[in-house]
Amino acid sequence: MQEFAGNALTTADVCRKLNVTPREVHRLVAEGYLDVVAISRFKHGVMPLFSEDQVVRVRKKIPSILRGWDREKGARWGKDAARERLRNWCALHRTRARKERFLQALADLPEKSGRLLRAAYYLYHLNHYAKAGESYLYDLKEQVLKAMSVSFTAADGLQIYFIPGRDRIRLCPDCRRRARKEKRTYLEFAEMTGGCAHCQRDEGYFSLYEFQIAYDDHHFCFHSPAQVAGKWLKGKKLPTRESSEREGGYPFGRPISAGEAVAVNLAEVIEELESFLASQGLAAKLISDPPISRTGQPAVSRR
Ligand SMILES: [Zn+2]
Ligand SMILES: [Zn+2]
């Protein structure tokens, strides 16, 4: 880890400055173009930080780096790569058009519902990036869902359900030994036998809360584990449902595809959601201006 002076940039900043995706930032790191100069710790993971000076230097090389990646892919996949490029390009334009249409349609909704659905739209994209490996983004997801549960109701388009899940069983030493003898994983063994009286049992560990956000024909669905959302939903009387639906986003009733999701850039997603939290009077632990916590690293000044 080299010493650096100057501004620290987040992955989202780097995406915006270099016009690349988070996945491409990871590849730039893996191939030695970028160094992680510091980190910021979040509950759900560690966020890498980059030196602005280095990013500025890499910017000049980006066109040739991207061409190189394209060539490499072309050599490996031939016509498929060209077709995929065209498909991505089309998806990007389709997404921009759909996004504009969706955000415009919100203007006709009651103000509060419009605000809720706008946040849901960006939360869908945040979730997508979090699942793709930017796990520190789950902190922001949690704060947004919490803000929604505090300030919005069924009349605005928000329904929260409790979905009971099974217990987590942590096998005792005896049961673990038996599992190994039967050549089964601990999980398999726990599911098969249900453990014994000495095993530790976390009741309803896999329960979750489902956030259904719907208005007109727009519909979004998010999950939060019971151990997470339970802390701030405590005392709320919520309906129970037996089975959960998948997390997803359906503006105008149609699902957003994985290819489309990356077309909404990460910096915009973070900005939108942090300003949603600010509009609810909540101070977020900012991803756009994170605390820097590498030990032994000199303090870094940020704009
Ligand atoms: Zn046991
Ligand atoms: Zn749903």
PDB file of C-alpha atoms and ligand atoms in Angstrom:
ATOM      1  CA  MET A   1       0.000   0.000   0.000  1.00  0.00           C
ATOM      2  CA  GLN A   2       1.714   3.189  -1.105  1.00  0.00           C
ATOM      3  CA  GLU A   3       1.528   6.496   0.730  1.00  0.00           C
ATOM      4  CA  PHE A   4      -0.562   9.119  -0.915  1.00  0.00           C
ATOM      5  CA  ALA A   5      -1.550  12.695  -0.417  1.00  0.00           C
ATOM      6  CA  GLY A   6      -4.595  14.404  -1.831  1.00  0.00           C
ATOM      7  CA  ASN A   7      -8.197  13.378  -2.286  1.00  0.00           C
ATOM      8  CA  ALA A   8      -9.547   9.889  -1.753  1.00  0.00           C
ATOM      9  CA  LEU A   9     -12.132   8.751  -4.282  1.00  0.00           C
ATOM     10  CA  THR A  10     -14.819   6.113  -3.805  1.00  0.00           C
ATOM     11  CA  THR A  11     -15.616   3.437  -6.385  1.00  0.00           C
ATOM     12  CA  ALA A  12     -18.598   5.552  -7.449  1.00  0.00           C
ATOM     13  CA  ASP A  13     -16.336   8.601  -7.944  1.00  0.00           C
ATOM     14  CA  VAL A  14     -13.948   6.521 -10.038  1.00  0.00           C
ATOM     15  CA  CYS A  15     -16.842   5.163 -12.131  1.00  0.00           C
ATOM     16  CA  ARG A  16     -17.975   8.704 -12.849  1.00  0.00           C
ATOM     17  CA  LYS A  17     -14.498  10.076 -13.623  1.00  0.00           C
ATOM     18  CA  LEU A  18     -13.474   7.192 -15.875  1.00  0.00           C
ATOM     19  CA  ASN A  19     -16.948   6.383 -17.208  1.00  0.00           C
ATOM     20  CA  VAL A  20     -16.603   2.710 -16.270  1.00  0.00           C
ATOM     21  CA  THR A  21     -18.681   0.245 -14.228  1.00  0.00           C
ATOM     22  CA  PRO A  22     -17.798  -0.941 -10.684  1.00  0.00           C
ATOM     23  CA  ARG A  23     -16.846  -4.292 -12.201  1.00  0.00           C
ATOM     24  CA  GLU A  24     -14.366  -2.517 -14.483  1.00  0.00           C
ATOM     25  CA  VAL A  25     -12.906  -0.665 -11.485  1.00  0.00           C
ATOM     26  CA  HIS A  26     -12.219  -4.058  -9.872  1.00  0.00           C
ATOM     27  CA  ARG A  27     -10.523  -5.180 -13.062  1.00  0.00           C
ATOM     28  CA  LEU A  28      -8.378  -2.024 -13.146  1.00  0.00           C
ATOM     29  CA  VAL A  29      -7.239  -2.890  -9.618  1.00  0.00           C
ATOM     30  CA  ALA A  30      -6.640  -6.548 -10.484  1.00  0.00           C
ATOM     31  CA  GLU A  31      -4.547  -5.583 -13.498  1.00  0.00           C
ATOM     32  CA  GLY A  32      -2.476  -3.085 -11.537  1.00  0.00           C
ATOM     33  CA  TYR A  33      -3.715   0.172 -13.076  1.00  0.00           C
ATOM     34  CA  LEU A  34      -5.259   1.374  -9.814  1.00  0.00           C
ATOM     35  CA  ASP A  35      -4.229   0.923  -6.183  1.00  0.00           C
ATOM     36  CA  VAL A  36      -6.523   0.819  -3.197  1.00  0.00           C
ATOM     37  CA  VAL A  37      -4.909   3.536  -1.072  1.00  0.00           C
ATOM     38  CA  ALA A  38      -7.271   3.414   1.902  1.00  0.00           C
ATOM     39  CA  ILE A  39     -10.484   1.766   2.985  1.00  0.00           C
ATOM     40  CA  SER A  40     -13.677   2.733   4.723  1.00  0.00           C
ATOM     41  CA  ARG A  41     -15.396   0.247   6.981  1.00  0.00           C
ATOM     42  CA  PHE A  42     -19.135  -0.277   6.798  1.00  0.00           C
ATOM     43  CA  LYS A  43     -21.270  -2.744   8.681  1.00  0.00           C
ATOM     44  CA  HIS A  44     -21.750  -4.862   5.578  1.00  0.00           C
ATOM     45  CA  GLY A  45     -18.270  -4.653   4.141  1.00  0.00           C
ATOM     46  CA  VAL A  46     -15.237  -2.634   3.304  1.00  0.00           C
ATOM     47  CA  MET A  47     -15.242   0.118   0.687  1.00  0.00           C
ATOM     48  CA  PRO A  48     -12.009   0.714  -1.213  1.00  0.00           C
ATOM     49  CA  LEU A  49     -10.714   4.247  -1.748  1.00  0.00           C
ATOM     50  CA  PHE A  50      -8.508   5.469  -4.577  1.00  0.00           C
ATOM     51  CA  SER A  51      -6.115   8.349  -5.046  1.00  0.00           C
ATOM     52  CA  GLU A  52      -7.467  11.117  -7.244  1.00  0.00           C
ATOM     53  CA  ASP A  53      -4.032  11.788  -8.724  1.00  0.00           C
ATOM     54  CA  GLN A  54      -3.699   8.205  -9.843  1.00  0.00           C
ATOM     55  CA  VAL A  55      -7.225   8.154 -11.269  1.00  0.00           C
ATOM     56  CA  VAL A  56      -6.458  11.308 -13.255  1.00  0.00           C
ATOM     57  CA  ARG A  57      -3.325   9.651 -14.631  1.00  0.00           C
ATOM     58  CA  VAL A  58      -5.207   6.461 -15.528  1.00  0.00           C
ATOM     59  CA  ARG A  59      -7.905   8.463 -17.316  1.00  0.00           C
ATOM     60  CA  LYS A  60      -5.545   9.148 -20.226  1.00  0.00           C
ATOM     61  CA  LYS A  61      -4.928   5.408 -20.620  1.00  0.00           C
ATOM     62  CA  ILE A  62      -8.569   4.353 -20.323  1.00  0.00           C
ATOM     63  CA  PRO A  63      -9.459   4.397 -24.044  1.00  0.00           C
ATOM     64  CA  SER A  64      -6.581   2.083 -24.876  1.00  0.00           C
ATOM     65  CA  ILE A  65      -7.259  -0.155 -21.833  1.00  0.00           C
ATOM     66  CA  LEU A  66     -10.908  -0.551 -22.850  1.00  0.00           C
ATOM     67  CA  ARG A  67      -9.915  -1.229 -26.461  1.00  0.00           C
ATOM     68  CA  GLY A  68      -7.518  -3.898 -25.199  1.00  0.00           C
ATOM     69  CA  TRP A  69     -10.276  -5.560 -23.145  1.00  0.00           C
ATOM     70  CA  ASP A  70     -12.574  -5.447 -26.148  1.00  0.00           C
ATOM     71  CA  ARG A  71      -9.929  -7.017 -28.375  1.00  0.00           C
ATOM     72  CA  GLU A  72      -9.289  -9.742 -25.820  1.00  0.00           C
ATOM     73  CA  LYS A  73     -13.000 -10.506 -25.607  1.00  0.00           C
ATOM     74  CA  GLY A  74     -13.295 -10.360 -29.395  1.00  0.00           C
ATOM     75  CA  ALA A  75     -10.487 -12.893 -29.771  1.00  0.00           C
ATOM     76  CA  ARG A  76     -12.188 -15.178 -27.301  1.00  0.00           C
ATOM     77  CA  TRP A  77     -15.802 -14.808 -28.379  1.00  0.00           C
ATOM     78  CA  GLY A  78     -15.597 -13.494 -31.944  1.00  0.00           C
ATOM     79  CA  LYS A  79     -18.962 -12.503 -33.334  1.00  0.00           C
ATOM     80  CA  ASP A  80     -20.655 -12.996 -29.975  1.00  0.00           C
ATOM     81  CA  ALA A  81     -18.637 -10.132 -28.498  1.00  0.00           C
ATOM     82  CA  ALA A  82     -19.689  -7.747 -31.242  1.00  0.00           C
ATOM     83  CA  ARG A  83     -23.298  -8.829 -30.825  1.00  0.00           C
ATOM     84  CA  GLU A  84     -23.071  -8.386 -27.071  1.00  0.00           C
ATOM     85  CA  ARG A  85     -21.622  -4.896 -27.488  1.00  0.00           C
ATOM     86  CA  LEU A  86     -24.528  -3.970 -29.718  1.00  0.00           C
ATOM     87  CA  ARG A  87     -26.985  -5.478 -27.266  1.00  0.00           C
ATOM     88  CA  ASN A  88     -25.450  -3.547 -24.352  1.00  0.00           C
ATOM     89  CA  TRP A  89     -25.542  -0.357 -26.338  1.00  0.00           C
ATOM     90  CA  CYS A  90     -29.218  -0.873 -27.188  1.00  0.00           C
ATOM     91  CA  ALA A  91     -30.049  -1.773 -23.579  1.00  0.00           C
ATOM     92  CA  LEU A  92     -28.319   1.390 -22.388  1.00  0.00           C
ATOM     93  CA  HIS A  93     -30.440   3.574 -24.634  1.00  0.00           C
ATOM     94  CA  ARG A  94     -33.616   1.711 -23.851  1.00  0.00           C
ATOM     95  CA  THR A  95     -32.925   2.110 -20.135  1.00  0.00           C
ATOM     96  CA  ARG A  96     -32.311   5.838 -20.396  1.00  0.00           C
ATOM     97  CA  ALA A  97     -35.607   6.248 -22.225  1.00  0.00           C
ATOM     98  CA  ARG A  98     -37.507   4.074 -19.720  1.00  0.00           C
ATOM     99  CA  LYS A  99     -35.911   5.821 -16.791  1.00  0.00           C
ATOM    100  CA  GLU A 100     -36.882   9.267 -18.075  1.00  0.00           C
ATOM    101  CA  ARG A 101     -40.406   8.080 -18.786  1.00  0.00           C
ATOM    102  CA  PHE A 102     -40.711   6.558 -15.316  1.00  0.00           C
ATOM    103  CA  LEU A 103     -39.352   9.591 -13.445  1.00  0.00           C
ATOM    104  CA  GLN A 104     -41.667  11.847 -15.461  1.00  0.00           C
ATOM    105  CA  ALA A 105     -44.679   9.668 -14.688  1.00  0.00           C
ATOM    106  CA  LEU A 106     -43.980  10.147 -10.967  1.00  0.00           C
ATOM    107  CA  ALA A 107     -44.751  13.848 -11.311  1.00  0.00           C
ATOM    108  CA  ASP A 108     -48.448  12.950 -11.744  1.00  0.00           C
ATOM    109  CA  LEU A 109     -48.546  10.989  -8.470  1.00  0.00           C
ATOM    110  CA  PRO A 110     -49.266  12.476  -5.038  1.00  0.00           C
ATOM    111  CA  GLU A 111     -45.994  14.129  -3.947  1.00  0.00           C
ATOM    112  CA  LYS A 112     -45.245  11.657  -1.170  1.00  0.00           C
ATOM    113  CA  SER A 113     -45.884   8.570  -3.284  1.00  0.00           C
ATOM    114  CA  GLY A 114     -43.748  10.037  -6.046  1.00  0.00           C
ATOM    115  CA  ARG A 115     -40.902  10.521  -3.588  1.00  0.00           C
ATOM    116  CA  LEU A 116     -41.316   6.940  -2.296  1.00  0.00           C
ATOM    117  CA  LEU A 117     -41.287   5.427  -5.785  1.00  0.00           C
ATOM    118  CA  ARG A 118     -38.321   7.496  -6.906  1.00  0.00           C
ATOM    119  CA  ALA A 119     -36.352   6.220  -3.911  1.00  0.00           C
ATOM    120  CA  ALA A 120     -37.537   2.656  -4.657  1.00  0.00           C
ATOM    121  CA  TYR A 121     -36.325   2.944  -8.240  1.00  0.00           C
ATOM    122  CA  TYR A 122     -32.835   3.962  -7.143  1.00  0.00           C
ATOM    123  CA  LEU A 123     -32.861   1.440  -4.310  1.00  0.00           C
ATOM    124  CA  TYR A 124     -33.474  -1.283  -6.895  1.00  0.00           C
ATOM    125  CA  HIS A 125     -30.281  -0.234  -8.665  1.00  0.00           C
ATOM    126  CA  LEU A 126     -28.333   0.050  -5.416  1.00  0.00           C
ATOM    127  CA  ASN A 127     -29.385  -3.486  -4.524  1.00  0.00           C
ATOM    128  CA  HIS A 128     -28.228  -4.662  -7.924  1.00  0.00           C
ATOM    129  CA  TYR A 129     -24.756  -3.186  -7.389  1.00  0.00           C
ATOM    130  CA  ALA A 130     -24.601  -4.537  -3.835  1.00  0.00           C
ATOM    131  CA  LYS A 131     -25.383  -8.059  -5.066  1.00  0.00           C
ATOM    132  CA  ALA A 132     -22.727  -7.685  -7.776  1.00  0.00           C
ATOM    133  CA  GLY A 133     -20.051  -7.354  -5.102  1.00  0.00           C
ATOM    134  CA  GLU A 134     -20.251  -3.820  -3.646  1.00  0.00           C
ATOM    135  CA  SER A 135     -21.542  -5.220  -0.375  1.00  0.00           C
ATOM    136  CA  TYR A 136     -20.854  -2.043   1.672  1.00  0.00           C
ATOM    137  CA  LEU A 137     -23.856  -0.595  -0.201  1.00  0.00           C
ATOM    138  CA  TYR A 138     -26.144  -2.729   1.982  1.00  0.00           C
ATOM    139  CA  ASP A 139     -25.579  -0.123   4.722  1.00  0.00           C
ATOM    140  CA  LEU A 140     -27.288   2.484   2.582  1.00  0.00           C
ATOM    141  CA  LYS A 141     -30.054   0.040   1.616  1.00  0.00           C
ATOM    142  CA  GLU A 142     -30.770  -0.550   5.298  1.00  0.00           C
ATOM    143  CA  GLN A 143     -30.972   3.188   6.014  1.00  0.00           C
ATOM    144  CA  VAL A 144     -33.312   3.791   3.084  1.00  0.00           C
ATOM    145  CA  LEU A 145     -35.673   0.960   4.091  1.00  0.00           C
ATOM    146  CA  LYS A 146     -35.641   2.252   7.652  1.00  0.00           C
ATOM    147  CA  ALA A 147     -36.500   5.786   6.484  1.00  0.00           C
ATOM    148  CA  MET A 148     -39.334   4.370   4.369  1.00  0.00           C
ATOM    149  CA  SER A 149     -40.760   2.418   7.302  1.00  0.00           C
ATOM    150  CA  VAL A 150     -40.696   5.515   9.514  1.00  0.00           C
ATOM    151  CA  SER A 151     -42.316   8.032   7.179  1.00  0.00           C
ATOM    152  CA  PHE A 152     -44.463   6.149   4.649  1.00  0.00           C
ATOM    153  CA  THR A 153     -47.663   4.136   4.949  1.00  0.00           C
ATOM    154  CA  ALA A 154     -49.910   1.878   2.900  1.00  0.00           C
ATOM    155  CA  ALA A 155     -51.716   4.980   1.643  1.00  0.00           C
ATOM    156  CA  ASP A 156     -48.439   6.186   0.124  1.00  0.00           C
ATOM    157  CA  GLY A 157     -47.840   2.766  -1.462  1.00  0.00           C
ATOM    158  CA  LEU A 158     -45.705   0.955   1.133  1.00  0.00           C
ATOM    159  CA  GLN A 159     -46.648  -2.409   2.673  1.00  0.00           C
ATOM    160  CA  ILE A 160     -44.290  -4.268   4.981  1.00  0.00           C
ATOM    161  CA  TYR A 161     -44.765  -7.982   5.672  1.00  0.00           C
ATOM    162  CA  PHE A 162     -43.105 -10.362   8.073  1.00  0.00           C
ATOM    163  CA  ILE A 163     -42.091 -13.636   6.426  1.00  0.00           C
ATOM    164  CA  PRO A 164     -41.325 -16.304   9.048  1.00  0.00           C
ATOM    165  CA  GLY A 165     -38.276 -18.406   8.216  1.00  0.00           C
ATOM    166  CA  ARG A 166     -36.694 -21.527   9.598  1.00  0.00           C
ATOM    167  CA  ASP A 167     -34.326 -21.731  12.558  1.00  0.00           C
ATOM    168  CA  ARG A 168     -30.571 -21.741  12.213  1.00  0.00           C
ATOM    169  CA  ILE A 169     -29.039 -24.740  13.922  1.00  0.00           C
ATOM    170  CA  ARG A 170     -25.436 -24.655  15.042  1.00  0.00           C
ATOM    171  CA  LEU A 171     -24.357 -28.224  15.550  1.00  0.00           C
ATOM    172  CA  CYS A 172     -22.770 -29.341  18.811  1.00  0.00           C
ATOM    173  CA  PRO A 173     -19.355 -31.104  18.672  1.00  0.00           C
ATOM    174  CA  ASP A 174     -21.027 -34.552  18.786  1.00  0.00           C
ATOM    175  CA  CYS A 175     -23.346 -33.805  15.874  1.00  0.00           C
ATOM    176  CA  ARG A 176     -20.471 -32.280  13.897  1.00  0.00           C
ATOM    177  CA  ARG A 177     -18.496 -35.459  14.381  1.00  0.00           C
ATOM    178  CA  ARG A 178     -21.449 -37.541  13.197  1.00  0.00           C
ATOM    179  CA  ALA A 179     -21.880 -35.284  10.144  1.00  0.00           C
ATOM    180  CA  ARG A 180     -18.228 -35.730   9.201  1.00  0.00           C
ATOM    181  CA  LYS A 181     -18.512 -39.482   9.650  1.00  0.00           C
ATOM    182  CA  GLU A 182     -21.521 -39.579   7.334  1.00  0.00           C
ATOM    183  CA  LYS A 183     -19.630 -37.327   4.896  1.00  0.00           C
ATOM    184  CA  ARG A 184     -22.274 -34.603   4.970  1.00  0.00           C
ATOM    185  CA  THR A 185     -21.879 -30.856   5.282  1.00  0.00           C
ATOM    186  CA  TYR A 186     -22.962 -29.393   8.628  1.00  0.00           C
ATOM    187  CA  LEU A 187     -25.816 -27.620   6.867  1.00  0.00           C
ATOM    188  CA  GLU A 188     -27.068 -30.828   5.234  1.00  0.00           C
ATOM    189  CA  PHE A 189     -26.805 -32.679   8.499  1.00  0.00           C
ATOM    190  CA  ALA A 190     -28.621 -29.942  10.423  1.00  0.00           C
ATOM    191  CA  GLU A 191     -31.432 -29.895   7.873  1.00  0.00           C
ATOM    192  CA  MET A 192     -31.730 -33.689   7.862  1.00  0.00           C
ATOM    193  CA  THR A 193     -31.690 -34.306  11.589  1.00  0.00           C
ATOM    194  CA  GLY A 194     -32.757 -30.969  13.054  1.00  0.00           C
ATOM    195  CA  GLY A 195     -29.842 -31.281  15.458  1.00  0.00           C
ATOM    196  CA  CYS A 196     -30.043 -32.623  19.022  1.00  0.00           C
ATOM    197  CA  ALA A 197     -30.828 -31.065  22.402  1.00  0.00           C
ATOM    198  CA  HIS A 198     -27.211 -29.900  22.759  1.00  0.00           C
ATOM    199  CA  CYS A 199     -27.114 -28.050  19.432  1.00  0.00           C
ATOM    200  CA  GLN A 200     -27.626 -24.324  19.502  1.00  0.00           C
ATOM    201  CA  ARG A 201     -30.800 -23.081  17.870  1.00  0.00           C
ATOM    202  CA  ASP A 202     -31.401 -19.522  16.645  1.00  0.00           C
ATOM    203  CA  GLU A 203     -35.150 -19.407  16.365  1.00  0.00           C
ATOM    204  CA  GLY A 204     -36.519 -17.916  13.147  1.00  0.00           C
ATOM    205  CA  TYR A 205     -33.044 -16.871  12.081  1.00  0.00           C
ATOM    206  CA  PHE A 206     -33.956 -16.965   8.389  1.00  0.00           C
ATOM    207  CA  SER A 207     -37.071 -14.825   8.801  1.00  0.00           C
ATOM    208  CA  LEU A 208     -37.230 -11.619   6.842  1.00  0.00           C
ATOM    209  CA  TYR A 209     -39.215  -8.474   6.231  1.00  0.00           C
ATOM    210  CA  GLU A 210     -40.580  -7.830   2.778  1.00  0.00           C
ATOM    211  CA  PHE A 211     -41.081  -4.265   1.607  1.00  0.00           C
ATOM    212  CA  GLN A 212     -43.694  -3.999  -1.128  1.00  0.00           C
ATOM    213  CA  ILE A 213     -43.806  -0.629  -2.806  1.00  0.00           C
ATOM    214  CA  ALA A 214     -46.543  -0.272  -5.366  1.00  0.00           C
ATOM    215  CA  TYR A 215     -48.453   2.535  -7.020  1.00  0.00           C
ATOM    216  CA  ASP A 216     -50.392   2.434 -10.296  1.00  0.00           C
ATOM    217  CA  ASP A 217     -48.659  -0.270 -12.310  1.00  0.00           C
ATOM    218  CA  HIS A 218     -45.224   0.360 -10.747  1.00  0.00           C
ATOM    219  CA  HIS A 219     -44.047  -2.214  -8.279  1.00  0.00           C
ATOM    220  CA  PHE A 220     -40.849  -2.856  -6.265  1.00  0.00           C
ATOM    221  CA  CYS A 221     -39.998  -5.535  -3.748  1.00  0.00           C
ATOM    222  CA  PHE A 222     -37.107  -5.540  -1.244  1.00  0.00           C
ATOM    223  CA  HIS A 223     -36.037  -7.842   1.564  1.00  0.00           C
ATOM    224  CA  SER A 224     -34.256  -7.231   4.820  1.00  0.00           C
ATOM    225  CA  PRO A 225     -33.215  -9.995   7.240  1.00  0.00           C
ATOM    226  CA  ALA A 226     -35.235 -10.077  10.462  1.00  0.00           C
ATOM    227  CA  GLN A 227     -32.087  -9.498  12.572  1.00  0.00           C
ATOM    228  CA  VAL A 228     -31.473  -6.262  10.644  1.00  0.00           C
ATOM    229  CA  ALA A 229     -34.901  -4.709  10.089  1.00  0.00           C
ATOM    230  CA  GLY A 230     -36.292  -6.208  13.310  1.00  0.00           C
ATOM    231  CA  LYS A 231     -34.307  -3.647  15.282  1.00  0.00           C
ATOM    232  CA  TRP A 232     -36.196  -0.693  13.870  1.00  0.00           C
ATOM    233  CA  LEU A 233     -39.524  -2.373  13.083  1.00  0.00           C
ATOM    234  CA  LYS A 234     -39.914  -3.522  16.690  1.00  0.00           C
ATOM    235  CA  GLY A 235     -43.331  -2.627  18.067  1.00  0.00           C
ATOM    236  CA  LYS A 236     -44.893  -2.203  14.635  1.00  0.00           C
ATOM    237  CA  LYS A 237     -47.893  -4.429  14.016  1.00  0.00           C
ATOM    238  CA  LEU A 238     -47.149  -6.013  10.653  1.00  0.00           C
ATOM    239  CA  PRO A 239     -49.065  -8.613   8.647  1.00  0.00           C
ATOM    240  CA  THR A 240     -47.405 -12.004   8.189  1.00  0.00           C
ATOM    241  CA  ARG A 241     -47.095 -13.805   4.887  1.00  0.00           C
ATOM    242  CA  GLU A 242     -46.041 -17.388   4.436  1.00  0.00           C
ATOM    243  CA  SER A 243     -43.865 -17.067   1.359  1.00  0.00           C
ATOM    244  CA  SER A 244     -41.777 -14.296  -0.062  1.00  0.00           C
ATOM    245  CA  GLU A 245     -41.483 -13.035  -3.602  1.00  0.00           C
ATOM    246  CA  ARG A 246     -38.137 -12.230  -5.198  1.00  0.00           C
ATOM    247  CA  GLU A 247     -36.607  -8.801  -4.839  1.00  0.00           C
ATOM    248  CA  GLY A 248     -37.184  -6.855  -8.010  1.00  0.00           C
ATOM    249  CA  GLY A 249     -38.242  -3.702  -9.772  1.00  0.00           C
ATOM    250  CA  TYR A 250     -41.171  -3.367 -12.182  1.00  0.00           C
ATOM    251  CA  PRO A 251     -41.637   0.182 -13.481  1.00  0.00           C
ATOM    252  CA  PHE A 252     -44.757   0.118 -15.684  1.00  0.00           C
ATOM    253  CA  GLY A 253     -45.186  -3.492 -14.612  1.00  0.00           C
ATOM    254  CA  ARG A 254     -42.134  -4.722 -16.558  1.00  0.00           C
ATOM    255  CA  PRO A 255     -39.021  -6.103 -14.852  1.00  0.00           C
ATOM    256  CA  ILE A 256     -35.714  -4.231 -15.127  1.00  0.00           C
ATOM    257  CA  SER A 257     -33.211  -6.629 -16.686  1.00  0.00           C
ATOM    258  CA  ALA A 258     -29.707  -7.173 -15.340  1.00  0.00           C
ATOM    259  CA  GLY A 259     -28.224  -5.611 -18.475  1.00  0.00           C
ATOM    260  CA  GLU A 260     -30.331  -2.507 -18.023  1.00  0.00           C
ATOM    261  CA  ALA A 261     -29.480  -2.086 -14.361  1.00  0.00           C
ATOM    262  CA  VAL A 262     -25.809  -1.200 -14.921  1.00  0.00           C
ATOM    263  CA  ALA A 263     -26.887   1.600 -17.252  1.00  0.00           C
ATOM    264  CA  VAL A 264     -27.900   3.708 -14.246  1.00  0.00           C
ATOM    265  CA  ASN A 265     -24.567   4.704 -12.807  1.00  0.00           C
ATOM    266  CA  LEU A 266     -23.552   4.081  -9.238  1.00  0.00           C
ATOM    267  CA  ALA A 267     -22.685   7.696  -8.397  1.00  0.00           C
ATOM    268  CA  GLU A 268     -26.174   8.835  -9.388  1.00  0.00           C
ATOM    269  CA  VAL A 269     -27.753   6.036  -7.361  1.00  0.00           C
ATOM    270  CA  ILE A 270     -25.826   6.983  -4.220  1.00  0.00           C
ATOM    271  CA  GLU A 271     -26.489  10.692  -4.665  1.00  0.00           C
ATOM    272  CA  GLU A 272     -30.238  10.141  -5.099  1.00  0.00           C
ATOM    273  CA  LEU A 273     -30.570   7.895  -2.063  1.00  0.00           C
ATOM    274  CA  GLU A 274     -28.456  10.084   0.199  1.00  0.00           C
ATOM    275  CA  SER A 275     -30.556  13.085  -0.750  1.00  0.00           C
ATOM    276  CA  PHE A 276     -33.721  11.026  -0.105  1.00  0.00           C
ATOM    277  CA  LEU A 277     -32.415  10.361   3.418  1.00  0.00           C
ATOM    278  CA  ALA A 278     -31.587  14.042   3.873  1.00  0.00           C
ATOM    279  CA  SER A 279     -35.130  14.972   2.754  1.00  0.00           C
ATOM    280  CA  GLN A 280     -36.447  12.672   5.512  1.00  0.00           C
ATOM    281  CA  GLY A 281     -34.280  14.542   7.988  1.00  0.00           C
ATOM    282  CA  LEU A 282     -31.957  11.581   8.453  1.00  0.00           C
ATOM    283  CA  ALA A 283     -28.216  11.893   8.485  1.00  0.00           C
ATOM    284  CA  ALA A 284     -26.698   8.962   6.685  1.00  0.00           C
ATOM    285  CA  LYS A 285     -23.281   7.470   7.190  1.00  0.00           C
ATOM    286  CA  LEU A 286     -22.230   8.850   3.849  1.00  0.00           C
ATOM    287  CA  ILE A 287     -20.802   6.656   1.172  1.00  0.00           C
ATOM    288  CA  SER A 288     -20.107   9.787  -0.865  1.00  0.00           C
ATOM    289  CA  ASP A 289     -17.952  11.160   1.967  1.00  0.00           C
ATOM    290  CA  PRO A 290     -16.817   8.142   3.951  1.00  0.00           C
ATOM    291  CA  PRO A 291     -14.782   7.987   7.123  1.00  0.00           C
ATOM    292  CA  ILE A 292     -11.322   6.668   6.253  1.00  0.00           C
ATOM    293  CA  SER A 293     -10.121   3.949   8.522  1.00  0.00           C
ATOM    294  CA  ARG A 294      -6.985   2.267   7.302  1.00  0.00           C
ATOM    295  CA  THR A 295      -4.800   1.796  10.343  1.00  0.00           C
ATOM    296  CA  GLY A 296      -1.380   3.385  10.125  1.00  0.00           C
ATOM    297  CA  GLN A 297      -2.511   5.474   7.181  1.00  0.00           C
ATOM    298  CA  PRO A 298      -2.049   9.237   7.445  1.00  0.00           C
ATOM    299  CA  ALA A 299      -5.289  11.191   7.627  1.00  0.00           C
ATOM    300  CA  VAL A 300      -6.550  12.050   4.183  1.00  0.00           C
ATOM    301  CA  SER A 301      -8.192  15.332   3.368  1.00  0.00           C
ATOM    302  CA  ARG A 302     -11.328  15.277   1.295  1.00  0.00           C
ATOM    303  CA  ARG A 303     -13.091  18.087  -0.394  1.00  0.00           C
TER     304      ARG A 303
HETATM  305 ZN    ZN B   1     -26.137 -31.910  18.646  1.00  0.00          ZN
HETATM  306 ZN    ZN B   2     -43.485  -7.579  -5.053  1.00  0.00          ZN
END
